[in-house]
Every structure is written in structure tokens, then in C-alpha cells.
CSV table of C-alpha atoms in Angstrom, one decimal:
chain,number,residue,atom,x,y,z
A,25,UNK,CA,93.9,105.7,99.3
A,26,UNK,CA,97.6,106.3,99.7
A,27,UNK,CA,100.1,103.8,98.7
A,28,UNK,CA,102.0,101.7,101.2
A,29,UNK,CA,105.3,102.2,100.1
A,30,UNK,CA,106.6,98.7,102.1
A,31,UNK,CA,104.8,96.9,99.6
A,32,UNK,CA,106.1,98.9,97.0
A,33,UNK,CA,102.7,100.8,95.6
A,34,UNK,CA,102.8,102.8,93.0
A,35,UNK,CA,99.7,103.6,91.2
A,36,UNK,CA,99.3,104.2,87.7
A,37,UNK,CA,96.9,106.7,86.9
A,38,UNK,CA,98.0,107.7,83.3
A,39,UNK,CA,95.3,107.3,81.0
A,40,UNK,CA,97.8,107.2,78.1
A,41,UNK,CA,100.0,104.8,80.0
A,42,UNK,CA,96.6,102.5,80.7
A,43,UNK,CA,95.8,102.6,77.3
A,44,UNK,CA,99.0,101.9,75.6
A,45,UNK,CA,99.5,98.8,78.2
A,46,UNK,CA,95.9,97.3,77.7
A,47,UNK,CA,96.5,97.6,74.1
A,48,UNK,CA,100.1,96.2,74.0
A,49,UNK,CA,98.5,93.1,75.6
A,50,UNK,CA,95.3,92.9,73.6
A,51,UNK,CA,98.0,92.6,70.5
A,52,UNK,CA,99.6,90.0,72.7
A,53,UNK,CA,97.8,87.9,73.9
A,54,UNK,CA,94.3,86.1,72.7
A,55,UNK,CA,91.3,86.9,74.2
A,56,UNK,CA,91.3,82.9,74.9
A,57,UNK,CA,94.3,83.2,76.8
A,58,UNK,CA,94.8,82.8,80.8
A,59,UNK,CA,96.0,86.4,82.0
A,60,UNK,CA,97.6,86.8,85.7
A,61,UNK,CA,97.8,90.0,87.2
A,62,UNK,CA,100.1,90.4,90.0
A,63,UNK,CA,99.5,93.8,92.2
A,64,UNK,CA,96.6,95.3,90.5
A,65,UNK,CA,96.9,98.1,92.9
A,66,UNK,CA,93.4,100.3,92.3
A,67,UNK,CA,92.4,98.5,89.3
A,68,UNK,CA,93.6,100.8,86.4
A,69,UNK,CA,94.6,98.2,84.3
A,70,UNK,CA,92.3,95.3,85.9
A,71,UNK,CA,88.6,96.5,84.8
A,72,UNK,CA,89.9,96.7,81.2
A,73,UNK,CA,91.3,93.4,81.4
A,74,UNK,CA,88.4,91.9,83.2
A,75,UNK,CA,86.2,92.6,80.5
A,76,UNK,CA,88.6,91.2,77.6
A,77,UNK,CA,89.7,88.2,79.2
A,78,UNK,CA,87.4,85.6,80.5
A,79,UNK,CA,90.4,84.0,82.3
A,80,UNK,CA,91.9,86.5,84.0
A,81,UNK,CA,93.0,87.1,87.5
A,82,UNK,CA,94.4,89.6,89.6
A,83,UNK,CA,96.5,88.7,92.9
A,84,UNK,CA,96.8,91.4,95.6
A,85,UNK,CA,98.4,91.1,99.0
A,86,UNK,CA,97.2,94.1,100.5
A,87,UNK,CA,93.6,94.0,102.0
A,88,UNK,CA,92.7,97.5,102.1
A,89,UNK,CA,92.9,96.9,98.1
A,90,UNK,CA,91.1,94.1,98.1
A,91,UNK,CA,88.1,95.6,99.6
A,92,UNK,CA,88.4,98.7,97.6
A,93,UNK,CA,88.6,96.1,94.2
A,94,UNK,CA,86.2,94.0,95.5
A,95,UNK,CA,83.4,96.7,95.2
A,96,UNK,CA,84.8,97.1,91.4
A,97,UNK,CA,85.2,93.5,90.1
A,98,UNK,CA,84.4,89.9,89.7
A,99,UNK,CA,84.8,88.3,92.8
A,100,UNK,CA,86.3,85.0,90.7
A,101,UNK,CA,88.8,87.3,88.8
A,102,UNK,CA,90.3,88.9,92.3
A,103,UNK,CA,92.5,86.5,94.5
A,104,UNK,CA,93.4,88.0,97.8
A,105,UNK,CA,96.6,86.1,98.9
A,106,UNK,CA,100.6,86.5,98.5
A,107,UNK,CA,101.8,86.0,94.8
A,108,UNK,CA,104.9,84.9,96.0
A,109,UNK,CA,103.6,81.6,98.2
A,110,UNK,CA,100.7,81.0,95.8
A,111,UNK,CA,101.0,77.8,93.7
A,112,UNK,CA,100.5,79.0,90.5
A,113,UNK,CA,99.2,75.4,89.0
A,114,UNK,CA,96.2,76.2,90.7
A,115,UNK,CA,95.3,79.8,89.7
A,116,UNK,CA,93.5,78.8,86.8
A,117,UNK,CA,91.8,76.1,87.9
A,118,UNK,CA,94.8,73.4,87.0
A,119,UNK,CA,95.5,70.4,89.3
């Protein structure tokens, strides 16, 4: 899948990169801990994170990455919408 530059893809495919990230939030943040994702982009990051956290979430405006995620991840942890207009108090469930 090639990334759509108007939206500003770029994706990381680094496995040092993806582990040094996961790991700098793991120290970070508690696994009890709401964690937003915006742009997962093909998921390098996300499928770590979906596993960790049980409140996380990814936000992604494009849909031809939302189908390719969808195949890959928890449909609850995947929110297909623009991060931008999204009302954030209501990401996690919050009134």
C-alpha cells in the first residue's frame, strides 16, 4: 500500500525504531492507562500496543487503512473518523 502523501503518510517500518517507541511508552505510561493513537498508518506500533493496553485506541482518517487494520485488530480499539473534528471526551467512553 503506498502512502498518500496529502495526508501526510509516512510509514515506519523500523523494527528498532518500533521497539524503542513501544518500549519508551511501556516505561511511560501504566498498562491501566487510556492510550490514543492518532494515524496508526499500517499498524506498526498499534498491534504492540493493542495487546498492552486494554484502553487503547487508534484514529485513522484514511479508509483504505482502515480496512487493511481492520483485518489486523480489535474492532473496539480502531476508530475510523477525523482526529481533528472528533470530540475527544468521548473516545474513551467519557460523557
Amino acid at each position: 500500500m503506498k502512502a498518500k502523501k496529502h495526508l501526510g503518510q509516512h510509514f515506519l517500518i523500523d523494527a528498532l525504531v518500533i521497539d524503542k517507541i513501544v518500549t519508551a511508552i511501556r516505561q511511560n505510561c501504566p498498562t491501566d492507562e487510556a492510550v490514543l493513537e492518532v494515524g496508526p498508518g499500517r499498524g506498526a506500533i498499534s498491534f504492540y500496543l493493542q495487546d498492552i493496553y486494554e484502553q487503547f485506541k487508534a484514529v485513522e482518517l484514511d479508509r483504505d487503512m482502515i480496512t487493511y487494520l481492520s483485518q489486523r485488530m480489535d474492532a473496539d480499539k480502531l476508530l475510523h473518523l477525523d482526529f481533528l473534528k472528533a470530540d475527544l471526551s468521548k473516545l474513551f467512553g467519557g460523557a
